Tab-separated table of C-alpha atoms and ligand atoms in Angstrom:
chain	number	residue	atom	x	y	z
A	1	UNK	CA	123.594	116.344	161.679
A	2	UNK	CA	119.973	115.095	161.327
A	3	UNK	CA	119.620	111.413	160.823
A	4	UNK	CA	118.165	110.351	157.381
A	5	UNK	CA	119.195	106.915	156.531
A	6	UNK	CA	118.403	103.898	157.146
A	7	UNK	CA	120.356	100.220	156.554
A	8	UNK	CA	118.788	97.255	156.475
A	9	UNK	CA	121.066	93.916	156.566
A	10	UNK	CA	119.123	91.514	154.545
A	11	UNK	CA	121.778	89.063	153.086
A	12	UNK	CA	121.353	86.174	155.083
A	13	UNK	CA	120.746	82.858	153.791
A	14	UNK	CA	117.177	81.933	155.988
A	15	UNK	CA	118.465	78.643	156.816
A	16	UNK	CA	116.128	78.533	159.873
A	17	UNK	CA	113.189	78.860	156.935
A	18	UNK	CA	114.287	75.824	154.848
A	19	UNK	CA	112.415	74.647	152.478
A	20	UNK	CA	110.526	78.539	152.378
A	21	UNK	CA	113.648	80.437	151.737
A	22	UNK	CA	114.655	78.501	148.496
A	23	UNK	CA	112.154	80.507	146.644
A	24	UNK	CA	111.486	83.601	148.805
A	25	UNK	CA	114.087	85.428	151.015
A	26	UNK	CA	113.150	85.425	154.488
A	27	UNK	CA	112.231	89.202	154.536
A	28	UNK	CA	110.053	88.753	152.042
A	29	UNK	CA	107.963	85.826	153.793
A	30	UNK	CA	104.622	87.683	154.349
A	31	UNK	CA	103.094	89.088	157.589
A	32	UNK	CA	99.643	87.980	156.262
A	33	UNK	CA	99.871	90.100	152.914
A	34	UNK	CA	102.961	92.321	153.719
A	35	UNK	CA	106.456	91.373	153.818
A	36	UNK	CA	108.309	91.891	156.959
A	37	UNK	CA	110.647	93.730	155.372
A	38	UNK	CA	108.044	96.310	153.895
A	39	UNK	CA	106.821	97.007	158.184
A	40	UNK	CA	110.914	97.953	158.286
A	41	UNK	CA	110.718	100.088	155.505
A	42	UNK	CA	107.792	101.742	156.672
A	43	UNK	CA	109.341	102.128	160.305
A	44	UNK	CA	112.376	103.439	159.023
A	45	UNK	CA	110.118	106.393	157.110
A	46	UNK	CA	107.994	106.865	160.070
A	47	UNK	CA	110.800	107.997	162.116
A	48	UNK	CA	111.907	110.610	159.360
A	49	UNK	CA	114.742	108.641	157.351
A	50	UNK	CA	114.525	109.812	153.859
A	51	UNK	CA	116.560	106.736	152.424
A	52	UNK	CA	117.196	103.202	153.008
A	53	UNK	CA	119.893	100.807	152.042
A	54	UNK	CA	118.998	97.539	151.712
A	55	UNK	CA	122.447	95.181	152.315
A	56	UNK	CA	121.679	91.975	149.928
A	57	UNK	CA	122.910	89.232	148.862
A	58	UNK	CA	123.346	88.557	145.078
A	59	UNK	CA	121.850	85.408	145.662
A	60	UNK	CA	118.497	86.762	146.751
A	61	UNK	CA	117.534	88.974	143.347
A	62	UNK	CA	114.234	89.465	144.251
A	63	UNK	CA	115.322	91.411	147.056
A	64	UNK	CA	116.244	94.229	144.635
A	65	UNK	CA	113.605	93.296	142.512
A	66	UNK	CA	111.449	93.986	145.681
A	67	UNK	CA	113.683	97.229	146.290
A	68	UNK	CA	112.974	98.739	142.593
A	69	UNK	CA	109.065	98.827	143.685
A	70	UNK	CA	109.406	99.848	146.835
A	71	UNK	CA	110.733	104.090	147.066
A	72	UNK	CA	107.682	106.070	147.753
A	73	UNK	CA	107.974	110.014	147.574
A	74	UNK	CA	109.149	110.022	151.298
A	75	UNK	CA	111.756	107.408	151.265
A	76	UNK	CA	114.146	106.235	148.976
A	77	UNK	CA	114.651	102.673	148.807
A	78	UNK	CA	118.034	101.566	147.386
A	79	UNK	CA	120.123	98.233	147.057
A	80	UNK	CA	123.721	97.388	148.324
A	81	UNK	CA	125.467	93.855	148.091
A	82	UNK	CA	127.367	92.099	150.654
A	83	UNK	CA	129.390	89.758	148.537
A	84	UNK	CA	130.705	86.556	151.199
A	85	UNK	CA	128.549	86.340	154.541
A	86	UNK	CA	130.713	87.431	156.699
A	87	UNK	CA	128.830	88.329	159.583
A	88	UNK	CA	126.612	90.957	160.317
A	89	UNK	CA	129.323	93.552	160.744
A	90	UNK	CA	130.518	93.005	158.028
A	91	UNK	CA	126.840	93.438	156.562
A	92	UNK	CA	126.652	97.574	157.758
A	93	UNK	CA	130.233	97.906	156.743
A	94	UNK	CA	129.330	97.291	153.066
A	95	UNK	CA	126.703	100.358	153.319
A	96	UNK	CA	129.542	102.790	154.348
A	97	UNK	CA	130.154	104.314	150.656
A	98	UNK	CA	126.267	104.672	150.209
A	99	UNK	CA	125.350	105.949	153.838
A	100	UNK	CA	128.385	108.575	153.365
A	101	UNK	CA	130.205	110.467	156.425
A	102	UNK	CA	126.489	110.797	158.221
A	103	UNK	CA	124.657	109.227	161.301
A	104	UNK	CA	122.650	106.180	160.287
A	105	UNK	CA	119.705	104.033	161.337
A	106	UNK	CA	120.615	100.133	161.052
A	107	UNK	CA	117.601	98.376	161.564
A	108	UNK	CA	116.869	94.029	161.377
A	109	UNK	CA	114.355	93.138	159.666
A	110	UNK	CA	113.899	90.127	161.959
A	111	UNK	CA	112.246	92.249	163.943
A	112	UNK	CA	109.250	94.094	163.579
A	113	UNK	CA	108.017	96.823	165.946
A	114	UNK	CA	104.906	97.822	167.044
A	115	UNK	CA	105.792	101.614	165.719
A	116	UNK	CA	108.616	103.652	165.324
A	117	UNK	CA	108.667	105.176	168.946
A	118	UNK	CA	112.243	103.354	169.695
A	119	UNK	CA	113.491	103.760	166.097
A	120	UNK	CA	112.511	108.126	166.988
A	121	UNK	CA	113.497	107.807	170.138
A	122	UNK	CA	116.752	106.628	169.690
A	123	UNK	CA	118.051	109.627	166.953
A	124	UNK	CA	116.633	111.824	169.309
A	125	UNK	CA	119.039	110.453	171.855
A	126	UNK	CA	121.561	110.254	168.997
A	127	UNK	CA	121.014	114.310	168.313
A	128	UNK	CA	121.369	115.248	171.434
A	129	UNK	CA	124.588	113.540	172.991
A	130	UNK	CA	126.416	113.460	169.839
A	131	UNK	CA	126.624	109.574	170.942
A	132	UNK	CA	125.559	106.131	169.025
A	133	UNK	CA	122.711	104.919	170.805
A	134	UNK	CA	120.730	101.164	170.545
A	135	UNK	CA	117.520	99.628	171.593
A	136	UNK	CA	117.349	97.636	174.210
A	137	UNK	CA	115.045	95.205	176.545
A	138	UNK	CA	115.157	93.593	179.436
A	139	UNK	CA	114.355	89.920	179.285
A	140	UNK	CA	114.181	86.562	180.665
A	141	UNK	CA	117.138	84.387	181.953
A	142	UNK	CA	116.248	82.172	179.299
A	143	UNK	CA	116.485	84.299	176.171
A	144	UNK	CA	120.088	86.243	177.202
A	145	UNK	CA	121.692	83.784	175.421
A	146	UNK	CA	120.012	84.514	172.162
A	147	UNK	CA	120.711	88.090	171.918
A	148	UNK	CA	124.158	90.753	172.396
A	149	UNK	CA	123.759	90.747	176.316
A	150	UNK	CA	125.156	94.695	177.867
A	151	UNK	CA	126.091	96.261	181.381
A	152	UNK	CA	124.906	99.726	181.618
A	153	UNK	CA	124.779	102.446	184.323
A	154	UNK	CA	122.327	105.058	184.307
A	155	UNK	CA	123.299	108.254	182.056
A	156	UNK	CA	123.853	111.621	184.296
A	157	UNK	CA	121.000	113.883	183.839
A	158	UNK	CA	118.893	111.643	181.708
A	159	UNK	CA	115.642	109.364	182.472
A	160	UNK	CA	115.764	105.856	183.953
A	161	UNK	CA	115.315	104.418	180.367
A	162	UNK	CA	118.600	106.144	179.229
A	163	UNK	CA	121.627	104.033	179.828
A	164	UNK	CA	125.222	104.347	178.736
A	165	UNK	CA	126.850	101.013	178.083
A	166	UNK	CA	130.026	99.815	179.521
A	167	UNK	CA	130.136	96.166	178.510
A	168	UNK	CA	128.991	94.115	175.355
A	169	UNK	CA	128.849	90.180	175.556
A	170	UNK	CA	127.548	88.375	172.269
A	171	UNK	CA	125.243	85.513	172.984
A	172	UNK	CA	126.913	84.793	176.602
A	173	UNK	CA	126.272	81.291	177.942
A	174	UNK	CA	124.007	81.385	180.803
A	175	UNK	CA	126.779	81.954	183.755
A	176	UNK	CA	128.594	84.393	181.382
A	177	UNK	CA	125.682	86.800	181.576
A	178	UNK	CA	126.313	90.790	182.421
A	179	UNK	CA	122.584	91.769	183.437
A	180	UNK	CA	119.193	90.480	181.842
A	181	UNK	CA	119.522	93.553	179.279
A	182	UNK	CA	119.661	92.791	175.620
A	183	UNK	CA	120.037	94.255	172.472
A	184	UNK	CA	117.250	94.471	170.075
A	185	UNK	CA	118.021	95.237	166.663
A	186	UNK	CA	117.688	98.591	166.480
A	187	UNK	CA	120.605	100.947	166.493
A	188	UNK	CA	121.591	104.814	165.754
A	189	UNK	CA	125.345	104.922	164.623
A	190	UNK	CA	127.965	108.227	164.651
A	191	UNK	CA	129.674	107.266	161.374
A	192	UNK	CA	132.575	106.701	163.194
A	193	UNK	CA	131.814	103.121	163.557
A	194	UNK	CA	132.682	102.278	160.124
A	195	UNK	CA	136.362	102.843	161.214
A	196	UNK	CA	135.631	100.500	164.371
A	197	UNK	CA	133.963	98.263	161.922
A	198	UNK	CA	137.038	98.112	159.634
A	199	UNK	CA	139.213	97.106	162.906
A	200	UNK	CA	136.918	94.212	164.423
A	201	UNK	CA	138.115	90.485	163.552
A	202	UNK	CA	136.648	87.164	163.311
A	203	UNK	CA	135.007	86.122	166.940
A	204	UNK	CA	131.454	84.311	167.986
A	205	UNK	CA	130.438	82.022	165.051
A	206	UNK	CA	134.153	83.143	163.226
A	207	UNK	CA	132.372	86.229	162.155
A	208	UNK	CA	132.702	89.696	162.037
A	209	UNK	CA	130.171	90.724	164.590
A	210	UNK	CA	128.745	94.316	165.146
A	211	UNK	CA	128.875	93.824	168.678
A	212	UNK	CA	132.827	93.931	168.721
A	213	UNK	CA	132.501	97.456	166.891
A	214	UNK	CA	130.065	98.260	169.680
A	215	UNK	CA	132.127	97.211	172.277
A	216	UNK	CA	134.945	99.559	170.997
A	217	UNK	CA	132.678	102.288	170.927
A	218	UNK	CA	131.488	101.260	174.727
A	219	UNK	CA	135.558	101.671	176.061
A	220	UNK	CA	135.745	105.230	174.490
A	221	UNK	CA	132.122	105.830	176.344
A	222	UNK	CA	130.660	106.647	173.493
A	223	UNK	CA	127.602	104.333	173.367
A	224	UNK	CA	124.350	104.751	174.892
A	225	UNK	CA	120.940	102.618	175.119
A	226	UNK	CA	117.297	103.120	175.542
A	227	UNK	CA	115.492	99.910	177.709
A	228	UNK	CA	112.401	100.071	175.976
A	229	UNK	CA	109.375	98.306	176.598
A	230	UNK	CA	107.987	98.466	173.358
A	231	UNK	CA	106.092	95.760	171.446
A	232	UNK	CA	108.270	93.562	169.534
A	233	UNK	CA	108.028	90.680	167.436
A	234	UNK	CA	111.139	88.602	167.071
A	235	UNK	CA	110.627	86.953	163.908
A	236	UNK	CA	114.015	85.319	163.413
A	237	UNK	CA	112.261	81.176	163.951
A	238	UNK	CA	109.303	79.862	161.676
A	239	UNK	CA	107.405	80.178	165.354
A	240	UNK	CA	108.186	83.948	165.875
A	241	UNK	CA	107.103	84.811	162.356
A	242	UNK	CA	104.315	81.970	162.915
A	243	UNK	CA	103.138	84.574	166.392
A	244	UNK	CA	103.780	87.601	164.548
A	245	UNK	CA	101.647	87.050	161.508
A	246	UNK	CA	98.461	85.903	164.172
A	247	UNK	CA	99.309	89.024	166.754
A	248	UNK	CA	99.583	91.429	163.858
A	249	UNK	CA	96.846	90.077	161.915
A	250	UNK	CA	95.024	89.734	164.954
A	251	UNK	CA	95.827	94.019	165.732
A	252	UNK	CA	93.905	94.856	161.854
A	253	UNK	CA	90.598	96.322	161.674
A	254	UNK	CA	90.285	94.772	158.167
A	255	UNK	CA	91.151	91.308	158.944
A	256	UNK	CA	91.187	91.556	162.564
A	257	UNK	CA	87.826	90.587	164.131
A	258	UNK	CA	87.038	88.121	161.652
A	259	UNK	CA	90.343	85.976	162.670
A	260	UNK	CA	89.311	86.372	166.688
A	261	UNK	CA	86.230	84.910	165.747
A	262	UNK	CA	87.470	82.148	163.915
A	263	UNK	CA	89.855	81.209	166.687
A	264	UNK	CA	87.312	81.505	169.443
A	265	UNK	CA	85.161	78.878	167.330
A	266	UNK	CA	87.932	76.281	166.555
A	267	UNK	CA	89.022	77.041	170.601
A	268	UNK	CA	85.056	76.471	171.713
A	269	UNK	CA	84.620	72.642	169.905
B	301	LIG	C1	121.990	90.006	166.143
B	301	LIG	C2	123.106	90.633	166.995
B	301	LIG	C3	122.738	90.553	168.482
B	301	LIG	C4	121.376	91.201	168.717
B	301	LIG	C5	120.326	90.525	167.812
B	301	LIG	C6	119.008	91.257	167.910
B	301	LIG	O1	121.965	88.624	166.370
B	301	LIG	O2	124.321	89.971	166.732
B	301	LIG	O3	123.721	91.246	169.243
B	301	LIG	O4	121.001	91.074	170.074
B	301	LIG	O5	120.736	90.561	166.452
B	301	LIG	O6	118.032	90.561	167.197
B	301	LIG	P1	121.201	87.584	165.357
B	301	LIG	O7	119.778	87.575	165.820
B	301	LIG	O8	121.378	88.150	163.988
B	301	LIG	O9	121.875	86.274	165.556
């Protein structure tokens, strides 16, 4: 079945962009003039979804405030509400009744691709093995901690990129770590995880964590990953939103040369 929606968990509190996120939700701090969470929306039509579900919190109206605005005639933009936080589990399992028994996108809007290649790339993967299938990147020692850490083994018949995964650690400690691959938030889900989802307890952080449901999905062999190198922008600290708003503003031809020459001259005093 063709993959043609997309959830977005978006009910988190921002605590990380105190005293921003008082008044504006974190997805709605700007990217220059565009909310990140408008770059997810557009990703999310780019690679052919037809709707997205926005998971919200009902303390963050202008989330569906933003939502009303923002359905276009290719995508359908919609609102759902996660009503305690949970945990980010939790989050997608609050989408099930609106997503329906189909394949789904979930993508984080705390991270903002350079284009939908992984996003495509992924339900193609997703089409053709029948199998739920995530993004993922190698990275530094440093940064395994920060992330859902995975052991893989290369997927019979497939590319190098193609992986299935056998193991799923959530933010491992340094010595804990299974490989320097990561998961990035991108993911393609059978809707068979929202029975996983409805088993998974309490664990890292005492919440419901998607990475248990993908670790159930990883015993039955039923989960596979793309390492992608694609451009990414983490922009889950004020200083990765701080690099994304330059880089991005940085890539515009509108905006674009006129910033690089205003940082060459404050560089060249
Ligand atoms: C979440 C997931 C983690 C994943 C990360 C990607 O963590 O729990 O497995 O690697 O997103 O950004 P969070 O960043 O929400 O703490």
């Amino acid at each position: 079945m063709a993959v043609r929606t997309a959830v977005i968990p978006a009910a988190g509190m921002g605590t990380r962009f105190l005293p921003a996120t008082r008044a504006t939700p974190k997805e709605l701090l700007p990217i220059y003039d565009t909310p990140a969470l408008q770059f997810v929306i557009d990703e999310a039509a780019q690679a052919g979804c037809t709707r997205v579900v926005i998971v919200t919190s009902r303390a963050k109206p202008s989330i569906e405030n933003y939502a009303s605005a923002a359905s276009t005639d290719k995508v359908a933009v919609t609102v759902v509400y996660q009503d305690s936080p949970l945990g980010l589990g939790h989050a997608v399992s609050c989408a099930r009744q609106a997503v329906g028994d189909e394949p789904f996108v979930v993508m984080l809007p705390d991270e903002i691709m350079g284009d939908a290649s992984l996003t495509k790339e992924l339900i193609v993967l997703y089409e053709k093995s029948g199998k739920s299938s995530i993004g993922l990147k190698r990275v530094a020692a440093a940064e395994i901690s920060s992330y859902g850490n995975v052991k893989v083994v290369g997927h019979k018949g497939d590319t190098e990129d193609i992986v299935e995964i056998l193991q799923v650690v959530e933010k491992p400690k340094p010595a804990d770590a299974v490989s320097d691959i990561v998961i990035i938030g991108r993911y393609v889900f059978s809707p068979k995880v929202f029975d996983k989802l409805e088993q998974i307890k309490p664990s890292a952080n005492g919440e419901l964590q998607l990475t248990d449901g993908l670790a159930m999905l990883a015993n039955e062999h039923a989960l596979l990953g793309v390492v992608s190198e694609i451009t990414r922008y983490d922009t889950g600290t004020p200083m990765g939103l701080l690099r994304a708003v330059i880089e991005i503003a940085l890539e515009r031809k509108d905006i674009g040369p006129q910033l690089n020459s205003w940082l060459k001259e404050k560089f060249n005093k």
